[in-house]
Coordinates of C-alpha atoms in Angstrom, one line a residue:
X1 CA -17.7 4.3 3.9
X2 CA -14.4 2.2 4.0
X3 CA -13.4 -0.6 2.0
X4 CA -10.6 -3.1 3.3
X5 CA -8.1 -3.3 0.8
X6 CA -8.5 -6.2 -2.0
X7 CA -4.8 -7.6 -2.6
X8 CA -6.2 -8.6 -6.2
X9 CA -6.7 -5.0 -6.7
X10 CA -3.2 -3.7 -5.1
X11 CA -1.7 -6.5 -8.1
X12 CA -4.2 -5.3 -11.0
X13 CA -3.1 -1.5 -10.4
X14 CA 0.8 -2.4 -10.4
X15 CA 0.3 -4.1 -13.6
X16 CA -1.3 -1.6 -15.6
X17 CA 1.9 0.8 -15.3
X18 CA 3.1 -0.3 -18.8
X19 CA 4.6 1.8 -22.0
X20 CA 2.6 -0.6 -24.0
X21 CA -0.5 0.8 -23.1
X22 CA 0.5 3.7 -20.5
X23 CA -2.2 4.0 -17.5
X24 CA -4.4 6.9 -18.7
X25 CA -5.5 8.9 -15.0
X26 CA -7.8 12.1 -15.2
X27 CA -7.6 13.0 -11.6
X28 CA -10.7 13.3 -9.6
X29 CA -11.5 15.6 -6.2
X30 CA -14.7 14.5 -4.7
X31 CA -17.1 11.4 -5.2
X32 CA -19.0 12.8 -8.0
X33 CA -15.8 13.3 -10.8
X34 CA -14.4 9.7 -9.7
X35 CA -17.6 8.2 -10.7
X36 CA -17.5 9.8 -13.9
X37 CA -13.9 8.8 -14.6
X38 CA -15.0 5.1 -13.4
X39 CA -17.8 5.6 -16.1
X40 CA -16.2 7.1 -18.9
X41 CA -14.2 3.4 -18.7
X42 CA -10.9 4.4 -16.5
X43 CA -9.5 1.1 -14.9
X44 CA -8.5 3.1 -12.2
X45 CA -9.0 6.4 -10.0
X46 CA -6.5 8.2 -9.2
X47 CA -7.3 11.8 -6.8
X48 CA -5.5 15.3 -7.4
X49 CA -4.1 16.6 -4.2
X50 CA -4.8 20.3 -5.3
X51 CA -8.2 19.6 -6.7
X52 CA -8.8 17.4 -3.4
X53 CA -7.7 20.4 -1.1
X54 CA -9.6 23.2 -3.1
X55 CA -13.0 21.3 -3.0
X56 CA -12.5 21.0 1.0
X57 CA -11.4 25.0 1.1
X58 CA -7.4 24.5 1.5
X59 CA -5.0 25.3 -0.5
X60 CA -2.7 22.6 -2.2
X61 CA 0.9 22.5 -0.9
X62 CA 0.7 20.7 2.6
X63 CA -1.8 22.5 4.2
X64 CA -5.2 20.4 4.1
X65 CA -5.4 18.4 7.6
X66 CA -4.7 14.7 7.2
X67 CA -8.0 13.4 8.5
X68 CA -10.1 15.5 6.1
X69 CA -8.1 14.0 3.0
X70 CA -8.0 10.4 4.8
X71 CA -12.1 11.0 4.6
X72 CA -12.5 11.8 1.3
X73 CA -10.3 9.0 0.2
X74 CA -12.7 6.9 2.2
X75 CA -15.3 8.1 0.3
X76 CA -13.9 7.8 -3.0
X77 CA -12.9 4.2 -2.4
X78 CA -16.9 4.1 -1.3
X79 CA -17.8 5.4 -4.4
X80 CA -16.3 3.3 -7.4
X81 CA -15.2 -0.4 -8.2
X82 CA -12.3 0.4 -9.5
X83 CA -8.9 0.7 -7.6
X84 CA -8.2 3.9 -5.8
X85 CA -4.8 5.5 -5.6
X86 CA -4.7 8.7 -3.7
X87 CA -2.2 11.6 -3.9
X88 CA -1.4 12.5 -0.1
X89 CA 1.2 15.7 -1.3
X90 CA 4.2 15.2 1.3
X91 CA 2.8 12.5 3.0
X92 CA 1.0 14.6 5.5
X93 CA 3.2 13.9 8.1
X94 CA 6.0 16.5 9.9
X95 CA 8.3 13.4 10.0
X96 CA 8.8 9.7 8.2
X97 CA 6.5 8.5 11.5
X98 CA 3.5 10.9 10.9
X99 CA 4.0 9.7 6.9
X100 CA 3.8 6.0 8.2
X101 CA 0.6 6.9 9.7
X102 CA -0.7 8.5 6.4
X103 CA -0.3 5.4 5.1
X104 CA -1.9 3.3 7.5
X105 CA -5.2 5.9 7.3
X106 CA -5.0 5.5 3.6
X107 CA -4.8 1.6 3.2
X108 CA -7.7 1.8 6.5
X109 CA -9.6 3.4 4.0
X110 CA -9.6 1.1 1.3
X111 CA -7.0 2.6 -1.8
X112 CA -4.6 0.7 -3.4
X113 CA -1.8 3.3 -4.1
X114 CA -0.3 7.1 -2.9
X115 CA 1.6 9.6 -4.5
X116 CA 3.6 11.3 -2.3
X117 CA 6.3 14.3 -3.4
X118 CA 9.5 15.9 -2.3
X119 CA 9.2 19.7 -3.2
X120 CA 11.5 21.2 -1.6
X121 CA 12.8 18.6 0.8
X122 CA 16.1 17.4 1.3
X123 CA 16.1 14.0 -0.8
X124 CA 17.8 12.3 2.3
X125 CA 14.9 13.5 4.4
X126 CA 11.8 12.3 1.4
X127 CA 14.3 8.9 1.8
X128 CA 13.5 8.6 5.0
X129 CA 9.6 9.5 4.7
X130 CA 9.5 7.2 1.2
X131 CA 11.0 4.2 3.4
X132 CA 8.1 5.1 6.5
X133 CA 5.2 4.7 3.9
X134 CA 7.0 1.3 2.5
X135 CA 7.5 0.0 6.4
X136 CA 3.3 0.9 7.1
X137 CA 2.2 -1.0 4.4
X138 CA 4.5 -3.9 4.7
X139 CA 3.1 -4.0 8.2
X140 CA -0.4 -4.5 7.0
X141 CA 1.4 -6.9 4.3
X142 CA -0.4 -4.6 1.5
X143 CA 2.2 -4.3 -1.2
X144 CA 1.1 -0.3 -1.9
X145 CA 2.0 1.1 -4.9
X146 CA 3.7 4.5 -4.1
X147 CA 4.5 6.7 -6.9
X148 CA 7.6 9.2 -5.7
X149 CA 7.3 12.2 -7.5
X150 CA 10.7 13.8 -8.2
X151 CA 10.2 17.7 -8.7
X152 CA 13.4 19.0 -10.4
X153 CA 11.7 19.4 -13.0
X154 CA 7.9 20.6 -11.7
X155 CA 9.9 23.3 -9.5
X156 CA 13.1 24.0 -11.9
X157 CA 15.3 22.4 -8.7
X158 CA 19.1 22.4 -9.7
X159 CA 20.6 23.9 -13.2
X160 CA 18.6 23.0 -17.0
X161 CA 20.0 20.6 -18.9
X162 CA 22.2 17.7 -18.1
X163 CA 22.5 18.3 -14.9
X164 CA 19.1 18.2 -14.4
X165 CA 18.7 15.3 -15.4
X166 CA 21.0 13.8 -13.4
X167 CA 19.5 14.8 -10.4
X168 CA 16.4 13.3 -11.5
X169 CA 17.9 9.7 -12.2
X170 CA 19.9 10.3 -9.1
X171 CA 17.1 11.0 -6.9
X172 CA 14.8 8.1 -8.4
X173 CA 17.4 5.4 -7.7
X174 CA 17.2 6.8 -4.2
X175 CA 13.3 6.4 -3.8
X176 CA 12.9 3.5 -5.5
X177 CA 15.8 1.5 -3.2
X178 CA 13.8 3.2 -0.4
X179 CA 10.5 1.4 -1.5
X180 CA 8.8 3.0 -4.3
X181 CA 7.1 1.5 -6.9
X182 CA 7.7 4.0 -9.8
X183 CA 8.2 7.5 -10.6
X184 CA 6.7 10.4 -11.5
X185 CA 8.3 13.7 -12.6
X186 CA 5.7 16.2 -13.4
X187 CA 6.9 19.5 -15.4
X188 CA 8.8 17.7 -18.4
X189 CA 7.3 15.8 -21.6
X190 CA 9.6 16.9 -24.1
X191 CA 10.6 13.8 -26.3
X192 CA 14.2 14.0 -25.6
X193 CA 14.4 14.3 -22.1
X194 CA 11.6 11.5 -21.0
X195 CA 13.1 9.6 -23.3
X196 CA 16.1 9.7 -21.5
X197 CA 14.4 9.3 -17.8
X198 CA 12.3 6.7 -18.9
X199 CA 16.1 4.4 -19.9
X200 CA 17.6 5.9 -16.9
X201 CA 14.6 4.8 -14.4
X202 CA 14.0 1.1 -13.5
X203 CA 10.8 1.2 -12.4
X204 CA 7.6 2.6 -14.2
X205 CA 7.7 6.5 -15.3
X206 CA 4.8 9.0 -14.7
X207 CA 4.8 12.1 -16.3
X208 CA 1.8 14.8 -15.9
X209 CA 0.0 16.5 -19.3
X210 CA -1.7 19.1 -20.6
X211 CA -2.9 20.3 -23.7
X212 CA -0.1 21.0 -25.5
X213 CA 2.1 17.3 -24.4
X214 CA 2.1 14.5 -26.6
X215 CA -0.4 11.9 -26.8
X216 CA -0.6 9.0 -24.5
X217 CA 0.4 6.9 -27.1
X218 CA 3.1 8.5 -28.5
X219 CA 4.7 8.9 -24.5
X220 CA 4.2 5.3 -24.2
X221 CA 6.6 4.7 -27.3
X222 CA 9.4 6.8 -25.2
X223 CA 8.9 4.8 -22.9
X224 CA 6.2 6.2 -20.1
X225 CA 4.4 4.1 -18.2
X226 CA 1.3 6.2 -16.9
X227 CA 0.1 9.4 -17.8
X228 CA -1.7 11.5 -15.2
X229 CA -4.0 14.9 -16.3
X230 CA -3.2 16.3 -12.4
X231 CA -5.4 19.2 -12.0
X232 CA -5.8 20.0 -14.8
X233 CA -9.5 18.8 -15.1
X234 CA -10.5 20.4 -11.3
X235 CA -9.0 23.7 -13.2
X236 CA -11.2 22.9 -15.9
X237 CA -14.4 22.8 -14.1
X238 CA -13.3 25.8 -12.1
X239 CA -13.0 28.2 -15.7
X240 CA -16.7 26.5 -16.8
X241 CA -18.3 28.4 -13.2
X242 CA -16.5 31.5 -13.7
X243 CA -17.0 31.8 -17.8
X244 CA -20.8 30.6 -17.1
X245 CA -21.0 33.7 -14.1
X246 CA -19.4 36.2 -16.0
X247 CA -21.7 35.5 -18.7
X248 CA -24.5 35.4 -16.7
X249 CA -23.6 39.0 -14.8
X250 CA -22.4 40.6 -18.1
X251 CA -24.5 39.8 -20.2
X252 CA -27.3 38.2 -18.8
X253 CA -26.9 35.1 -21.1
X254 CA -26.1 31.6 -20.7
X255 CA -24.1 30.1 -23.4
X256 CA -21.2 28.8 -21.3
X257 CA -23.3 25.9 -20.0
X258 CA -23.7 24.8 -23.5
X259 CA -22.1 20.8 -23.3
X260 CA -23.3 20.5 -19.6
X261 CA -24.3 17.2 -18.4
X262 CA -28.0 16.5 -17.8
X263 CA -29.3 16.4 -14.0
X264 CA -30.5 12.9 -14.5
X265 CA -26.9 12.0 -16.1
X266 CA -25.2 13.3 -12.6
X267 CA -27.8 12.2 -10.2
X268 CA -27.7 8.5 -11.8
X269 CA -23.6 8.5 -10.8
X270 CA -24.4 8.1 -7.4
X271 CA -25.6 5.0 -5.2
X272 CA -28.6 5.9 -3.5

């Protein structure tokens, strides 16, 4: 079920984190959606920690046991020929040493990147746990990619404005001298203020969308490097079995499967 990780493939996924053409990720949660990303033409496969966590029957937010989320990246990896980076939430560690051994699952299971975040946490502590995850991979002399996600804005940390945005520059600097690759701050795609993050940040810039955010282009023109959709496609899926059950219950009718994939489409995803 494992892959050992392909260096070419660590190398590949850093260099596609460019505002020329930002890397486009709609997150997948189980083997089946990651084959349909790798499909529909992605170049990578990125996972969704929530969507990951709900499809095992956790909640998101640190909760889901390390070795179940170490297995389903294993079986991701399995899946597609495509690089895999996996969002592992905090790290899944209590300390920078049980983060260190996240890492170690994850590149023992084949992917060539993690997102790990800081919430809440003190940003000297997600220091610490950021320069843990570098150490493990440098040990198995995998240059990881590891997206820090900075949550100021996700989680409205610290006061609007200015300020803000200091903290976010502030706290990036921070990550990246303590071995990240790039970073990603989820909760902000206004023009103004990602422009400003993406000139304040040397390193690539992540930012997560939705509906209403701009197009991947036009982020790539401010200056974002990859472009993630989150969990907002696991959501997604989640509305299509509740709209298609209500239906059915209320009215005995089934238009909400209207669009649905063919049996034979999804059976063919998978490798016999």
């Amino acid at each position: 079920m494992t892959k050992s990780v392909d260096l070419s493939r660590v190398r590949a996924f850093h260099a596609l984190h460019t505002p020329a053409a930002p890397l486009a990720l709609a997150n997948a949660w189980d083997v089946a959606s990651a084959r349909l990303v790798e499909a529909a033409g992605s170049p990578a496969v990125a996972t969704t920690s929530a969507g990951v966590a709900w499809s095992l029957g956790s909640p998101d937010g640190d909760l889901l046991a390390r070795d179940r989320a170490l297995d389903l990246i294993a079986r991701v990896v399995g899946a597609v020929d495509v690089p895999v980076t996996a969002d592992i939430e905090g790290g899944f560690g209590a300390d920078a040493d049980g983060v260190g051994q996240t890492v170690a699952g994850v590149l023992a299971a084949g992917a060539v990147g993690v997102n790990i975040e800081d919430r809440f946490r003190d940003p000297a502590e997600q220091v610490e746990r950021l320069a843990a995850a570098r150490a493990a991979a440098d040990a198995l002399d995998v240059p990881l990619y590891i997206n820090a996600r900075v949550d100021t804005y996700l989680l409205g940390l610290g006061e609007p404005g200015p300020a803000r945005v200091e903290e976010t520059l502030a706290r990036a600097a921070a990550y990246l001298e303590a071995g990240a690759s790039g970073i990603f701050v989820p909760g902000v795609y206004d023009p103004a203020t990602v422009t400003e993050l993406a000139r304040g940040i040397d390193a690539p810039l992540n930012v997560l969308v939705g509906p209403d955010a701009p197009s991947v282009a036009a982020l790539g023109e401010l200056g974002v490097a990859r472009v993630s959709l989150g969990s907002w496609v696991a959501e997604a899926a989640y509305a299509v079995v509740r709209r298609a059950t209500e239906e059915l219950l209320s009215g005995g009718t089934y238009g909400a499967l209207s669009g649905s994939l063919s049996y034979g489409e999804v059976n063919s995803l998978f490798k016999g």
